[in-house]
Amino acid sequence: QVQLVESGGGLVQVGGSLRLSCAASARTFSGFVMGWFRQAAGKERELVGTITWRAGITYYADSVKGRFTVSRDNAKNTVYLQMNSLKPEDTAVYYCAARYGFASDFDQYPYWGQGTQVTVSS
């Protein structure tokens, strides 16, 4: 089984920054892929970005390219989402998720964190 615990959400001003963390526990990290998703009120869950555990290869949604960065610290079994230049439309519940092998659709990820609220105020 894989367990994910998220932290770092909160309230920030427009243009501010926030870093989310997701600590993972798993039997093995071979072929491990972690993704960040978000779900705004009244909208479907959408991909923010992904990272491969072994090589750190990243993929980002167009809406966050240049503003958000996904990274990982293998020694700490933790993945991060650094969010800069935040906009009101970034307001959502953010989830980390994991699977073995790459996928971009939320329904392809069997393991999920509890979610953390990010609110960007104007």
Short mmCIF file of C-alpha atoms in Angstrom, two decimals, residues 15-83:
data_model
loop_
_atom_site.label_atom_id
_atom_site.label_comp_id
_atom_site.label_asym_id
_atom_site.label_seq_id
_atom_site.Cartn_x
_atom_site.Cartn_y
_atom_site.Cartn_z
CA GLY A 15 1.18 37.34 -6.58
CA GLY A 16 2.38 35.49 -3.51
CA SER A 17 4.02 32.10 -3.14
CA LEU A 18 3.26 28.88 -1.34
CA ARG A 19 4.91 25.48 -1.13
CA LEU A 20 2.98 22.26 -0.68
CA SER A 21 4.56 19.06 0.57
CA CYS A 22 3.51 15.45 0.18
CA ALA A 23 5.25 12.78 2.23
CA ALA A 24 4.98 9.28 0.79
CA SER A 25 5.38 5.81 2.20
CA ALA A 26 5.49 2.80 -0.09
CA ARG A 27 6.87 -0.71 -0.32
CA THR A 28 8.96 0.33 -3.31
CA PHE A 29 9.61 3.49 -5.31
CA SER A 30 10.66 1.64 -8.44
CA GLY A 31 8.63 3.07 -11.32
CA PHE A 32 6.95 5.50 -8.93
CA VAL A 33 5.21 8.54 -10.38
CA MET A 34 3.63 11.30 -8.32
CA GLY A 35 1.18 13.89 -9.50
CA TRP A 36 -0.38 17.07 -8.21
CA PHE A 37 -4.03 17.68 -9.01
CA ARG A 38 -6.42 20.41 -8.02
CA GLN A 39 -10.17 20.80 -7.85
CA ALA A 40 -11.83 24.19 -7.69
CA ALA A 41 -15.38 24.59 -6.42
CA GLY A 42 -17.85 23.42 -9.03
CA LYS A 43 -15.15 22.18 -11.40
CA GLU A 44 -13.63 18.83 -12.29
CA ARG A 45 -10.34 17.68 -10.88
CA GLU A 46 -7.45 18.64 -13.16
CA LEU A 47 -3.77 17.81 -13.48
CA VAL A 48 -1.26 20.37 -12.24
CA GLY A 49 1.99 18.48 -12.77
CA THR A 50 3.76 15.15 -12.43
CA ILE A 51 7.24 13.95 -11.56
CA THR A 52 8.97 10.61 -11.96
CA TRP A 53 10.58 9.46 -8.75
CA ARG A 54 13.80 8.04 -10.12
CA ALA A 55 14.90 10.69 -12.64
CA GLY A 56 12.80 13.68 -11.61
CA ILE A 57 11.27 14.17 -15.06
CA THR A 58 8.44 16.67 -14.83
CA TYR A 59 5.32 17.54 -16.79
CA TYR A 60 3.11 20.60 -16.26
CA ALA A 61 -0.30 21.74 -17.30
CA ASP A 62 -0.23 24.81 -19.55
CA SER A 63 -2.07 26.87 -16.95
CA VAL A 64 0.82 26.66 -14.46
CA LYS A 65 3.91 26.48 -16.69
CA GLY A 66 6.52 29.01 -15.62
CA ARG A 67 4.82 29.61 -12.26
CA PHE A 68 4.70 26.22 -10.54
CA THR A 69 7.54 23.77 -9.97
CA VAL A 70 7.28 20.12 -8.96
CA SER A 71 10.31 18.63 -7.24
CA ARG A 72 11.17 15.73 -4.99
CA ASP A 73 13.59 14.84 -2.23
CA ASN A 74 14.14 11.11 -2.47
CA ALA A 75 15.96 10.98 0.86
CA LYS A 76 12.87 12.36 2.58
CA ASN A 77 10.37 10.49 0.39
CA THR A 78 8.70 13.83 -0.23
CA VAL A 79 7.41 15.65 -3.29
CA TYR A 80 6.88 19.42 -3.37
CA LEU A 81 4.77 21.84 -5.33
CA GLN A 82 6.28 25.32 -5.34
CA MET A 83 3.65 27.84 -6.44
#
